[in-house]
């Protein structure tokens, strides 16, 4: 019993829960997912722009550093060499060393390529050294391109230096060669910050580290350790203008962008740890995830609540319908959800009430049918008013009938025969009573009592009663003809009287009878007893009421038991043909 | 049962925190050749460097000092004693003597040195870029620029051919500096009188000798012993009216004529930074030896006028610091 109920309930719950949950979570997922996707691409583009801008900025700073030295050097090659200009140039050179701390020493070469002046911070100064430097790459380079940048060299295998040579506008101005300590770029490079922890570094053309915020990395001059940085540069070069992912010397993933510095052919690369660069995306993803989890939890709670709200009333309705179905018509489904469920419950309750009414009605009809003619019972039922059965005093016609010689007959024949005869006899009587819309009050043995004009009133009770009695005689006489045998005589008599009587339901709660009480009942009974076979005895009231519509014969007044005076008696004349044919 | 568990938990937590806290405070062993007063300006720079990498004495680092009070022969014993302590790093600052003493004292505790001269030639490290072993540090350029001091002094006194040079024979760099100075003197066409001194008692006689021989001036070789006694030397130079030049700016600041040498502020700051980086877990062998980038010329105009001489424009235009 419980299983077929539980299974569909669970599945409905699941169905609704899933649908409601999905309705809330799926849009959330789509929104969150697309948000993350677009966010990632936006951030990637933004990072690209930002890193490229930072790289340009860093490159400009490094370039400024180099150009600063170049511009200062330019002063020293503005005038042609003459014999007496030496001291002035020496002062200029010393001033340059003072102005540009990164220049470790400075060599001035004249138009012929001879070293005229050498000033140094560490070594001894030389005036008119006279060495022929004309074949040196610095001198030839500067003469052909005006400016010449030497390769980066690592003094003592550690400290990065670079020579910068600049030629004057005219050949006579000579060439100035400066040895530059590149450790000074540290101040520039360590001033560059990308984001919170991002920084910049510089690689020369062969990929050696020239500048890095951690100067010890430069001084270590370790090619193997610098390989990741070269790989990062290669990755950026593979997609120009785009930030690329690579690793720093610590093996940490970084996003880098690069700008080349022309002339020195250095690569200035800015990098930012991936984790930091993408931190906003990760934060957004976490936010989205948190929202999703929160939304899912809320959706689950809501879905559960809504489903419960739906399932609860459905269970109540289901239970209620089951009870009503089982015949508990007094059961009421109480729902106050103020929605369709409540209306449905109300409908069910109304249905139960109507079912109760109709059941009561059908029960009553069944009860009535036991002692009312089916038509009468139907009538009572149709009017829906059984007050017709209430006790009252009314003018009725009472008809009694019974068989003659039945007691003797029943004593002689088999019980089966007796029961068979009685069944046919009653069937015939019931048919006639039913046809005339009279009320069969009861059977007792071979006798029966019939009432006309109660409980259902009719326009002409006397005539109806008399015609019914005639029909009864005809029907029963037909049956009797079949049963008459030489050794036993069966007959049928009817008595009929009209007058006021008290009618209504008599009896106990368990057993009710509709009956009539009054003198007229006794009279009808006595007339029936007095009647011969085939005879219908009628009292004077009924006979007068019928008048001449039915042929009646007045008989001699008879003395009846219970009556002081002889009672006038009439007899209905039954058509000879009918009697003959039945004989 | 539950209460006992709780007490046990608290007990273990306390037991866990106490040694952890003691351990969280790293200890630097600081080996100095003089005393805190003479080292004060260098110690300030060293602490700056430490602070730059996030260490402040007493707050998250402890420093255990050992001083030789100018007696270099005591350095090895002091270094040994220091190395026997549970230290995270030894700082051997203020000269090659200190660095060498620390090196011989331990081969396991990381050492950060600060010295003048060539660390490879002095046998402190094998290579500048890859020091190897447990040593790294900072080298100033003071030793290399000894000859420049002679050049400056000659420029100051162009008419004079004889100059005196003060050398501390106990210094590991003295012989290389002397060689350098002689080469420079030859190329400048000068005559050198070498005055050897290794005690304060000899200082006065040294200045008297310079005065007596009418030398153009006294050039001090680079030596911490002289550098830490700049005030004393400046007073003597003033008293004896001797134009003199040392490596340390402390000398002109105290009234001496001029100085030329590596910026000890920079070198000691870098030493502090390296010590901090090693405390943070970096290996000394991964930290290349750094050379200071700055060599500074300080001159004292008052001292010059007191001596009756004046700075030529070449020196004036080159000076990083002018004391008036």
Short mmCIF file of C-alpha atoms in Angstrom, two decimals, chain A residues 90-91 94-95 98 101 104 119-126 155-159 161 181 183-184 186 214-222 225, chain B residues 128-130 141 144-145 147-148 151 155 183-184 187-188 260 274 277 282 286-295 313-315 317-320:
data_model
loop_
_atom_site.label_atom_id
_atom_site.label_comp_id
_atom_site.label_asym_id
_atom_site.label_seq_id
_atom_site.Cartn_x
_atom_site.Cartn_y
_atom_site.Cartn_z
CA UNK A 90 92.36 67.70 -19.40
CA UNK A 91 90.13 69.84 -17.23
CA UNK A 94 88.30 65.50 -15.36
CA UNK A 95 85.05 67.39 -15.20
CA UNK A 98 83.15 64.11 -12.06
CA UNK A 101 80.23 58.59 -12.28
CA UNK A 104 85.72 54.78 -15.27
CA UNK A 119 92.15 60.14 -17.48
CA UNK A 120 91.09 57.48 -15.06
CA UNK A 121 89.55 57.08 -11.63
CA UNK A 122 91.75 54.13 -10.78
CA UNK A 123 94.83 54.29 -12.91
CA UNK A 124 97.30 57.12 -13.50
CA UNK A 125 96.37 59.79 -15.95
CA UNK A 126 98.44 60.06 -19.14
CA UNK A 155 86.09 42.61 -15.89
CA UNK A 156 87.50 39.89 -13.75
CA UNK A 157 84.78 37.71 -15.19
CA UNK A 158 82.28 39.64 -13.11
CA UNK A 159 81.86 43.37 -13.57
CA UNK A 161 81.78 47.26 -18.72
CA UNK A 181 80.87 50.75 -15.68
CA UNK A 183 76.81 48.49 -12.76
CA UNK A 184 75.47 52.03 -12.69
CA UNK A 186 71.42 49.17 -11.49
CA UNK A 214 69.61 41.85 -8.22
CA UNK A 215 73.11 43.03 -9.15
CA UNK A 216 74.65 39.77 -7.95
CA UNK A 217 72.94 37.97 -10.86
CA UNK A 218 74.82 40.25 -13.27
CA UNK A 219 78.10 39.95 -11.43
CA UNK A 220 77.82 36.17 -11.37
CA UNK A 221 77.95 36.31 -15.21
CA UNK A 222 76.57 32.77 -15.20
CA UNK A 225 71.60 30.60 -14.90
CA UNK B 128 84.86 37.28 -8.04
CA UNK B 129 81.82 35.96 -9.91
CA UNK B 130 81.82 32.57 -8.13
CA UNK B 141 89.00 50.26 -4.63
CA UNK B 144 94.18 50.11 -6.23
CA UNK B 145 94.01 53.90 -6.11
CA UNK B 147 99.01 55.54 -6.91
CA UNK B 148 96.27 58.09 -7.69
CA UNK B 151 99.36 61.64 -8.59
CA UNK B 155 99.58 67.83 -8.90
CA UNK B 183 105.86 52.23 -10.66
CA UNK B 184 103.71 55.34 -10.46
CA UNK B 187 106.15 57.24 -14.56
CA UNK B 188 105.56 60.58 -12.85
CA UNK B 260 91.07 59.66 -2.20
CA UNK B 274 74.98 40.64 1.87
CA UNK B 277 70.71 38.08 2.20
CA UNK B 282 71.19 32.67 0.12
CA UNK B 286 75.95 32.36 -5.08
CA UNK B 287 76.79 35.95 -4.18
CA UNK B 288 79.58 37.39 -6.32
CA UNK B 289 82.15 39.60 -4.70
CA UNK B 290 81.11 43.18 -5.24
CA UNK B 291 83.44 46.03 -5.94
CA UNK B 292 82.37 49.47 -4.92
CA UNK B 293 81.62 51.73 -7.82
CA UNK B 294 82.52 54.97 -6.20
CA UNK B 295 85.96 56.42 -5.55
CA UNK B 313 91.61 73.84 -10.77
CA UNK B 314 92.01 70.26 -11.96
CA UNK B 315 91.68 69.00 -8.38
CA UNK B 317 86.87 70.37 -10.45
CA UNK B 318 87.37 66.70 -9.62
CA UNK B 319 86.55 66.91 -5.90
CA UNK B 320 83.51 65.06 -4.65
#
